PDB file of C-alpha atoms in Angstrom:
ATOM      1  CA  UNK A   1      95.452  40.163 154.531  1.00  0.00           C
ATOM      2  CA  UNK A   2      94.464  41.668 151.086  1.00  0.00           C
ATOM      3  CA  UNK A   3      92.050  45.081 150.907  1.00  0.00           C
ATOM      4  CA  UNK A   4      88.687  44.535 149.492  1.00  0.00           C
ATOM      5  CA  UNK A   5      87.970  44.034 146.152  1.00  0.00           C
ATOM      6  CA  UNK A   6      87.316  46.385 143.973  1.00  0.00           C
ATOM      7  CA  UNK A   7      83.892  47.160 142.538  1.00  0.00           C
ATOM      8  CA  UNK A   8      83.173  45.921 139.126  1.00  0.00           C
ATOM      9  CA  UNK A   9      81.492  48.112 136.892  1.00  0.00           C
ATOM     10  CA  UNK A  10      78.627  45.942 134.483  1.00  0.00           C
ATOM     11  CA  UNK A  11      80.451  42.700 135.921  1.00  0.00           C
ATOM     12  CA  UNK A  12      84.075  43.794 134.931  1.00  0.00           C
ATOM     13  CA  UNK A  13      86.831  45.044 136.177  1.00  0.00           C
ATOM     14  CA  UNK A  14      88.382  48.781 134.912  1.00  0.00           C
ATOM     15  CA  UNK A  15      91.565  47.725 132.270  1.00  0.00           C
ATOM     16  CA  UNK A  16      94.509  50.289 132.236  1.00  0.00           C
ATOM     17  CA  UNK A  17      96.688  50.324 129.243  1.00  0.00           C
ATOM     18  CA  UNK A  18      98.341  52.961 128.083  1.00  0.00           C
ATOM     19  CA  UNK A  19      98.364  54.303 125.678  1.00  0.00           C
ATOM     20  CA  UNK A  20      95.597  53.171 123.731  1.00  0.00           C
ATOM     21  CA  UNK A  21      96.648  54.123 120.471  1.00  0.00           C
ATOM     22  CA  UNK A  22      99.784  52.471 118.234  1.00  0.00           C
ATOM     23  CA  UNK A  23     100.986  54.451 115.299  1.00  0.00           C
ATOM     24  CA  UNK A  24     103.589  52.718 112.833  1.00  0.00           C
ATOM     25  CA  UNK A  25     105.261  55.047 110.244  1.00  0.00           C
ATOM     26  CA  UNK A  26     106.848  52.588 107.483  1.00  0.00           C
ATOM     27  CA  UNK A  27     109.553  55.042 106.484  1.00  0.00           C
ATOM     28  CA  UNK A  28     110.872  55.363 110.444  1.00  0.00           C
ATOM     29  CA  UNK A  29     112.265  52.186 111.411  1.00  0.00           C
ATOM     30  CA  UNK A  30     111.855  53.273 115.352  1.00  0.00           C
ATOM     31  CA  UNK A  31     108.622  53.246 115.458  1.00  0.00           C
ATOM     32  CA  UNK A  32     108.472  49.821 113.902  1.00  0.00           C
ATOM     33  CA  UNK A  33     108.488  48.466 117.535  1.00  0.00           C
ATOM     34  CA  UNK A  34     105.798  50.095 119.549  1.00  0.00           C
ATOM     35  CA  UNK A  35     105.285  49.604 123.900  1.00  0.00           C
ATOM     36  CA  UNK A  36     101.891  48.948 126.050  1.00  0.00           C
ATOM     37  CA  UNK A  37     102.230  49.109 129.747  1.00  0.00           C
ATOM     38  CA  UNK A  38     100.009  47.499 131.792  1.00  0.00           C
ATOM     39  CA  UNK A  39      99.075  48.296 135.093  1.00  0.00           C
ATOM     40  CA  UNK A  40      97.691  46.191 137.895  1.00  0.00           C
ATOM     41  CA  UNK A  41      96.485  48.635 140.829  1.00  0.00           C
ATOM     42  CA  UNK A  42      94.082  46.139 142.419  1.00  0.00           C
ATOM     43  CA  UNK A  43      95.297  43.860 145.704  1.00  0.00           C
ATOM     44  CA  UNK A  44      95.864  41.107 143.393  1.00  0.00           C
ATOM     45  CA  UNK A  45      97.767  39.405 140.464  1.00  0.00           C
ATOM     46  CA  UNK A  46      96.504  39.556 137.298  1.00  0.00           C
ATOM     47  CA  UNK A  47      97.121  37.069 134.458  1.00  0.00           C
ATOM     48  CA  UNK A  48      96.567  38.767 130.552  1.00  0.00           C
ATOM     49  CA  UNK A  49      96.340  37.585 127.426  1.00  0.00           C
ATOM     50  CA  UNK A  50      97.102  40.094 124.158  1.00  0.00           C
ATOM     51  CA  UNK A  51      94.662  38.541 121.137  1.00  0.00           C
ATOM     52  CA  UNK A  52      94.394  40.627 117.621  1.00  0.00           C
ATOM     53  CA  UNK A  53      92.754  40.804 114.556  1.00  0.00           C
ATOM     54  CA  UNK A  54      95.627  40.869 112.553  1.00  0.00           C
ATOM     55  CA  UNK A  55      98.198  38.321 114.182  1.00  0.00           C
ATOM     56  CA  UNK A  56     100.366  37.704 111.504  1.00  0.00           C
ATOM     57  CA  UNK A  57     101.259  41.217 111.039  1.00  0.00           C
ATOM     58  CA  UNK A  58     102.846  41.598 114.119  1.00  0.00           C
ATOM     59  CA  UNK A  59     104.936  39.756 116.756  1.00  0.00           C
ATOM     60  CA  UNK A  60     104.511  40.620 120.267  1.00  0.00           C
ATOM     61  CA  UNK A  61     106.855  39.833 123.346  1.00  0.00           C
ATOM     62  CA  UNK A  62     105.290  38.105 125.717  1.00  0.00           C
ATOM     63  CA  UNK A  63     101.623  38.216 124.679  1.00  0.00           C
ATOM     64  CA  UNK A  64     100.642  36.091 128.092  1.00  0.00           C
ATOM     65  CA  UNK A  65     102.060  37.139 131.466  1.00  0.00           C
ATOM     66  CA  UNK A  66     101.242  38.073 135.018  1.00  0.00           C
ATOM     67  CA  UNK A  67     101.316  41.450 136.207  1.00  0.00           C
ATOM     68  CA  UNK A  68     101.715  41.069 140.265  1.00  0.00           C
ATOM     69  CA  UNK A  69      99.619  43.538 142.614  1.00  0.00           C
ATOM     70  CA  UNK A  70     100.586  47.067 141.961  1.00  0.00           C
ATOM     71  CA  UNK A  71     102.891  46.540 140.016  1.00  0.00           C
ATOM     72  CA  UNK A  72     102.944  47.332 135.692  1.00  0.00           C
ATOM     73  CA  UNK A  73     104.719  45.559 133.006  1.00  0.00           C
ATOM     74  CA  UNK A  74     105.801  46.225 129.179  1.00  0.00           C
ATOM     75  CA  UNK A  75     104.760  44.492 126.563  1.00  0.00           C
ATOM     76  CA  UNK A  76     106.809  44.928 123.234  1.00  0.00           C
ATOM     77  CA  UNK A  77     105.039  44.860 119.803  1.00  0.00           C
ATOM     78  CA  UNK A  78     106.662  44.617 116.627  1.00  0.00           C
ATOM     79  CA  UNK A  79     105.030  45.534 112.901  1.00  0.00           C
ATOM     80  CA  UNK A  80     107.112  42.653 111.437  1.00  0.00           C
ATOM     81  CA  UNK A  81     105.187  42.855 108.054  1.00  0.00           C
ATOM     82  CA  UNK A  82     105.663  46.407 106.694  1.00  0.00           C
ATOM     83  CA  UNK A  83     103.970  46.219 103.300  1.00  0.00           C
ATOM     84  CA  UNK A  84     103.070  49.096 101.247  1.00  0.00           C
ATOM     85  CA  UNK A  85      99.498  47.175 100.996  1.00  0.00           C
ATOM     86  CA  UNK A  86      98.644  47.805 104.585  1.00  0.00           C
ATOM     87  CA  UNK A  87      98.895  51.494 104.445  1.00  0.00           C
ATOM     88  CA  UNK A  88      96.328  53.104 105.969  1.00  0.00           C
ATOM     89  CA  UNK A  89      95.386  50.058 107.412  1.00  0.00           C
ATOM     90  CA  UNK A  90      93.429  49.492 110.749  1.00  0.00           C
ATOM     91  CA  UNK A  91      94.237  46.702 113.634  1.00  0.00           C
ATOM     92  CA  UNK A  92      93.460  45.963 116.740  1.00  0.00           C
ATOM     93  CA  UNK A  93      94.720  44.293 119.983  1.00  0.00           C
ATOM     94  CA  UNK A  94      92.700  43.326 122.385  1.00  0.00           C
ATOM     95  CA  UNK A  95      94.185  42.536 126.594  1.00  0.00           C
ATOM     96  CA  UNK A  96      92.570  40.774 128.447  1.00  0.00           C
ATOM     97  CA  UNK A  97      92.526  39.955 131.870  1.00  0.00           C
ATOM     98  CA  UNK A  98      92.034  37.353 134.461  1.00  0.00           C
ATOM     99  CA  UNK A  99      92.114  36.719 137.891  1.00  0.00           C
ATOM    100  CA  UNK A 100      95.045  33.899 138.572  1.00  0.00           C
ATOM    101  CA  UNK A 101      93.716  30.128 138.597  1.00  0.00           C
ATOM    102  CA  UNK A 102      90.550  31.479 136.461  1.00  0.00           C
ATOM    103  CA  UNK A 103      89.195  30.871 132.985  1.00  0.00           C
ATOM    104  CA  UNK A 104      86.788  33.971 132.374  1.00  0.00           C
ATOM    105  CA  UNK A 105      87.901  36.964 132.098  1.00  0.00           C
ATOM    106  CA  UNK A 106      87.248  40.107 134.248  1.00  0.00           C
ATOM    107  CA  UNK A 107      87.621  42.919 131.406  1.00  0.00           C
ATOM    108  CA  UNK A 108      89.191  43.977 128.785  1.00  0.00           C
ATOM    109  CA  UNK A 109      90.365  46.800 126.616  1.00  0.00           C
ATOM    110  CA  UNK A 110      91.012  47.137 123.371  1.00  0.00           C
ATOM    111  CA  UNK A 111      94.279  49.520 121.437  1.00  0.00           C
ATOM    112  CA  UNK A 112      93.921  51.071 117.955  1.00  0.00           C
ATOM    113  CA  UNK A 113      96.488  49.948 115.456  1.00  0.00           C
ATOM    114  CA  UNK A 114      97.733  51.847 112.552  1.00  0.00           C
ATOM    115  CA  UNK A 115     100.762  51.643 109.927  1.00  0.00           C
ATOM    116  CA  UNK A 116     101.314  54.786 107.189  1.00  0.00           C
ATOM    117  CA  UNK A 117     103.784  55.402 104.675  1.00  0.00           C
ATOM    118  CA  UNK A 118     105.244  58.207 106.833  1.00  0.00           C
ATOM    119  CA  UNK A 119     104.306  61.102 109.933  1.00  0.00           C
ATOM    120  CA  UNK A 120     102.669  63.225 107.274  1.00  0.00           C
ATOM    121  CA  UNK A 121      99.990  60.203 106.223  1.00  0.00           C
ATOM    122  CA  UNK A 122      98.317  60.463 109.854  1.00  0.00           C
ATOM    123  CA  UNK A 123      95.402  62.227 109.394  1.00  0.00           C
ATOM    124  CA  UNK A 124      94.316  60.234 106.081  1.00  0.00           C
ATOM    125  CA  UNK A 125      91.469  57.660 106.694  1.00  0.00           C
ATOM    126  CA  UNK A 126      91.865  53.963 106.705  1.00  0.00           C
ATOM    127  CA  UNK A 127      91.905  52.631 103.497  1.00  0.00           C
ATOM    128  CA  UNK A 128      91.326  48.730 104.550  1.00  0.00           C
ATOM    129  CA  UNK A 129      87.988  47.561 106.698  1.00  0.00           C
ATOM    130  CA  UNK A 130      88.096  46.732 110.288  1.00  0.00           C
ATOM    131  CA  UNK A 131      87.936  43.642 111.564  1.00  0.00           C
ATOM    132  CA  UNK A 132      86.834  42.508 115.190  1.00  0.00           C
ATOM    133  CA  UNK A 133      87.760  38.687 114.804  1.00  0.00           C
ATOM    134  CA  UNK A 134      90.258  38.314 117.466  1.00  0.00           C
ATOM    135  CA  UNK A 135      93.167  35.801 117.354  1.00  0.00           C
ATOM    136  CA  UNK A 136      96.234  35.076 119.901  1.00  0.00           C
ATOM    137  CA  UNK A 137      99.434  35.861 118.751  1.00  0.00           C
ATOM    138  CA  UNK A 138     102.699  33.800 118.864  1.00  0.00           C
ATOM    139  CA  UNK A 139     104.912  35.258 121.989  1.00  0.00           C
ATOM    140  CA  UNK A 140     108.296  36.282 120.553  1.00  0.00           C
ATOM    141  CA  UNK A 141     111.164  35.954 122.321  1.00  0.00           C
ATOM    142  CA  UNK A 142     111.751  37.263 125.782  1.00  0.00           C
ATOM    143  CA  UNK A 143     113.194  40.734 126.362  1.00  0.00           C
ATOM    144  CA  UNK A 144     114.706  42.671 129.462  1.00  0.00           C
ATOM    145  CA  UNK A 145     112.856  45.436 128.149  1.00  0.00           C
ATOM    146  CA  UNK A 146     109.268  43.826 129.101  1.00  0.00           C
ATOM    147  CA  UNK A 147     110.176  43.904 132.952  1.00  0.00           C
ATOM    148  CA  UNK A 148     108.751  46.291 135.574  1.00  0.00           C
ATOM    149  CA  UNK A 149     109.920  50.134 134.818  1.00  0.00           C
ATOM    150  CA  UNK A 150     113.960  49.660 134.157  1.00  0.00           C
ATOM    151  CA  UNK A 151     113.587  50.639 130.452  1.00  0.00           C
ATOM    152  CA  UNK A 152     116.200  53.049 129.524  1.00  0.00           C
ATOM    153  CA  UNK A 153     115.365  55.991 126.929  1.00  0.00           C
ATOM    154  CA  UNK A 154     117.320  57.998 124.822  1.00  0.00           C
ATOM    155  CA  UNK A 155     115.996  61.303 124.669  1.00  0.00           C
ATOM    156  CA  UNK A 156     116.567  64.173 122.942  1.00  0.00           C
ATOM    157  CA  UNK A 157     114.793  66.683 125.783  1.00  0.00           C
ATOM    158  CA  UNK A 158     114.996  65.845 128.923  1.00  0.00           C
ATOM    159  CA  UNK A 159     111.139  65.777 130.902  1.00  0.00           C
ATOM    160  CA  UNK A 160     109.857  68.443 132.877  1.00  0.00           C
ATOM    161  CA  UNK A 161     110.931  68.205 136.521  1.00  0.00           C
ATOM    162  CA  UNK A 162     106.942  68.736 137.672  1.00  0.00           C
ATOM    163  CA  UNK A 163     106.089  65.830 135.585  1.00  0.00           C
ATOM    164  CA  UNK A 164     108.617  63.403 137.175  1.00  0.00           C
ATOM    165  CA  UNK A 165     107.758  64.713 140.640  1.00  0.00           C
ATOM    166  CA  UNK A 166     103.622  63.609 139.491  1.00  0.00           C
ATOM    167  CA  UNK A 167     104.778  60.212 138.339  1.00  0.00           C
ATOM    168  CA  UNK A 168     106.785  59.843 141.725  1.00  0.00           C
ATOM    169  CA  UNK A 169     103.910  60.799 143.581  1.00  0.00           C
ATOM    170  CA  UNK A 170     101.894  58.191 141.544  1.00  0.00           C
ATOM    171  CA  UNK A 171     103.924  55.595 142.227  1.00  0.00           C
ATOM    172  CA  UNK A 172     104.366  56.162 145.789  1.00  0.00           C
ATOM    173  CA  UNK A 173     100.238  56.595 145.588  1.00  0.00           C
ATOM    174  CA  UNK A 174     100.099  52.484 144.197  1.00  0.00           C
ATOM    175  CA  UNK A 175     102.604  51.509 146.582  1.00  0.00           C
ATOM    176  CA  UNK A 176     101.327  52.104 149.669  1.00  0.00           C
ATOM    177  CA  UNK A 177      98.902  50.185 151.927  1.00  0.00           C
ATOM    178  CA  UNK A 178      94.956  49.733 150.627  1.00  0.00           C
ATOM    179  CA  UNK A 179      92.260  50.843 153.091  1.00  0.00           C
ATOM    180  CA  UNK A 180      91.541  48.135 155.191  1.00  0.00           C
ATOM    181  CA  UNK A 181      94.866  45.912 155.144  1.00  0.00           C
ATOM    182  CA  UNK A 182      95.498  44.859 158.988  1.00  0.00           C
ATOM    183  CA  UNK A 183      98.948  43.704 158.507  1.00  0.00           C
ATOM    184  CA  UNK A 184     100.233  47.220 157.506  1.00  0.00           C
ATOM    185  CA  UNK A 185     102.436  49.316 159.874  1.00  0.00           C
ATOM    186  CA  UNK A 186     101.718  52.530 158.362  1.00  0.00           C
ATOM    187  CA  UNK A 187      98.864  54.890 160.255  1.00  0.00           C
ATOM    188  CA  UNK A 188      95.434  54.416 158.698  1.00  0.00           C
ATOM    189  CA  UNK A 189      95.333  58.066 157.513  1.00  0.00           C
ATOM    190  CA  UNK A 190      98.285  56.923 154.657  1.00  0.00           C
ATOM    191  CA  UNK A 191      95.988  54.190 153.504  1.00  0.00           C
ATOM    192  CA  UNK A 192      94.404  54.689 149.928  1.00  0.00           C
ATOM    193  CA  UNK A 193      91.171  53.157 148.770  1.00  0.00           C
ATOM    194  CA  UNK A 194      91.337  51.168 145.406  1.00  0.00           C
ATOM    195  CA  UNK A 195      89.396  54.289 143.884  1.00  0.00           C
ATOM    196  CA  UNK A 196      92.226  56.422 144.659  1.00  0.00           C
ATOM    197  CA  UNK A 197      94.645  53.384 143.394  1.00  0.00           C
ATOM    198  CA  UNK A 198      92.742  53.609 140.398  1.00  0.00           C
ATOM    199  CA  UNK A 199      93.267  57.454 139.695  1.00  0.00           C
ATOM    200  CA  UNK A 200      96.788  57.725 140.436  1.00  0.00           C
ATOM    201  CA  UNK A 201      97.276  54.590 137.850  1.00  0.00           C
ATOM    202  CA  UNK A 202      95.627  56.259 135.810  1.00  0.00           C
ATOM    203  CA  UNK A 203      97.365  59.953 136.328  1.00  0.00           C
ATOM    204  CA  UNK A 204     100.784  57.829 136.216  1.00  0.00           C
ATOM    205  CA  UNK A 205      99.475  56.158 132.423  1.00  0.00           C
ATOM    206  CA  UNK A 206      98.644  59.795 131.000  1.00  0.00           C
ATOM    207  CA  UNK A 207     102.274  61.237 132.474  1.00  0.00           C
ATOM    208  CA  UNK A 208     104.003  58.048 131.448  1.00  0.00           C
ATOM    209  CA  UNK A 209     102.642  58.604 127.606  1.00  0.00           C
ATOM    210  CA  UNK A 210     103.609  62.294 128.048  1.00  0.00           C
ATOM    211  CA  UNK A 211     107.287  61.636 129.046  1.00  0.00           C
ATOM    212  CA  UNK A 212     107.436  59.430 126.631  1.00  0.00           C
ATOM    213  CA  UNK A 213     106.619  61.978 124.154  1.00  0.00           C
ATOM    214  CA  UNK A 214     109.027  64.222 125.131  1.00  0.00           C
TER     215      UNK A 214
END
């Protein structure tokens, strides 16, 4: 028996993505190919869709998928057009999401993206105007590296032991039973509510960019 829904806020449902921001520096090839994670802390699947306003620009991996309760998956995207003429340039992708077996969607978010000639060219303003017309974009081909949370980094310091024991604690947090789920062997007191769901995933997004980071 699932929990109860959670409460939609002006008929939509909360969207976490992290992080919400994708910088591409032309002159470092490893940032060429950028990661979104999205999370799904409600008591149900949820089926998304990535759409942008610049689809030919990029390719992504996967751009439709299903994200199972609690649970968060990684999308790749790939700046497959680096052209000095979209410096300073501004895109954006839109995810959406939708309840399995449905048509209309129950939110959305949308992520910032930017290419520059190198690290030093962040802070200079967008040279091209923004566009809002929002297209699907061709799924690439699957990768291992878009499955749940077995991505393995290569980094040059390692992450603070507090912050791995918060994303733990997250994790466990999303894991665990929802209020109000009968089936559930665990004492009540150990159930969360979907508000709490929703602020550990959230918590776990912010430490997940930050270990990233690092």
């Amino acid at each position: 028996m699932l929990g109860q829904r959670p409460r939609l806020i002006n008929g939509k449902l909360p969207v976490f993505v992290f992080p919400s921001e994708l910088n591409y520096y032309a002159d470092d090839r490893n940032t060429h190919k950028q990661v979104i994670t999205v999370y799904n802390p409600y008591e149900f699947p949820l089926r998304f869709k990535v759409l942008s306003t610049s689809p030919k620009k990029y390719t992504v991996v996967e751009s439709e998928g299903i994200v199972q309760r609690g649970c968060c998956i990684d999308v790749v995207i790939r700046y497959k057009d680096v052209n000095p003429t979209y410096y300073g340039s501004r895109d954006k992708f839109r995810l959406q999401i939708y309840e399995q077996g449905q048509r209309k969607s129950l939110g959305r978010k949308d992520i910032v993206s930017m290419l520059f000639e190198s690290s030093r060219e962040k802070s200079r303003e967008p040279e091209f105007e923004e566009s809002d017309s929002m297209t699907e974009i061709a799924a690439g081909p699957a990768s291992s590296s878009i499955r749940f949370r077995e991505r393995t980094r290569q980094e040059s310091t390692g992450p603070s032991f507090l912050m791995i024991l918060v994303a733990m604690a997250c994790m466990l947090a999303l894991m665990v039973p929802t209020h109000g789920e009968k089936e559930s062997r665990l004492p009540d007191y150990l159930h969360l509510t979907i508000n709490q769901k929703l602020i550990a995933a959230y918590i776990l997004g912010l430490v997940t960019m930050a270990l990233l980071r690092t």
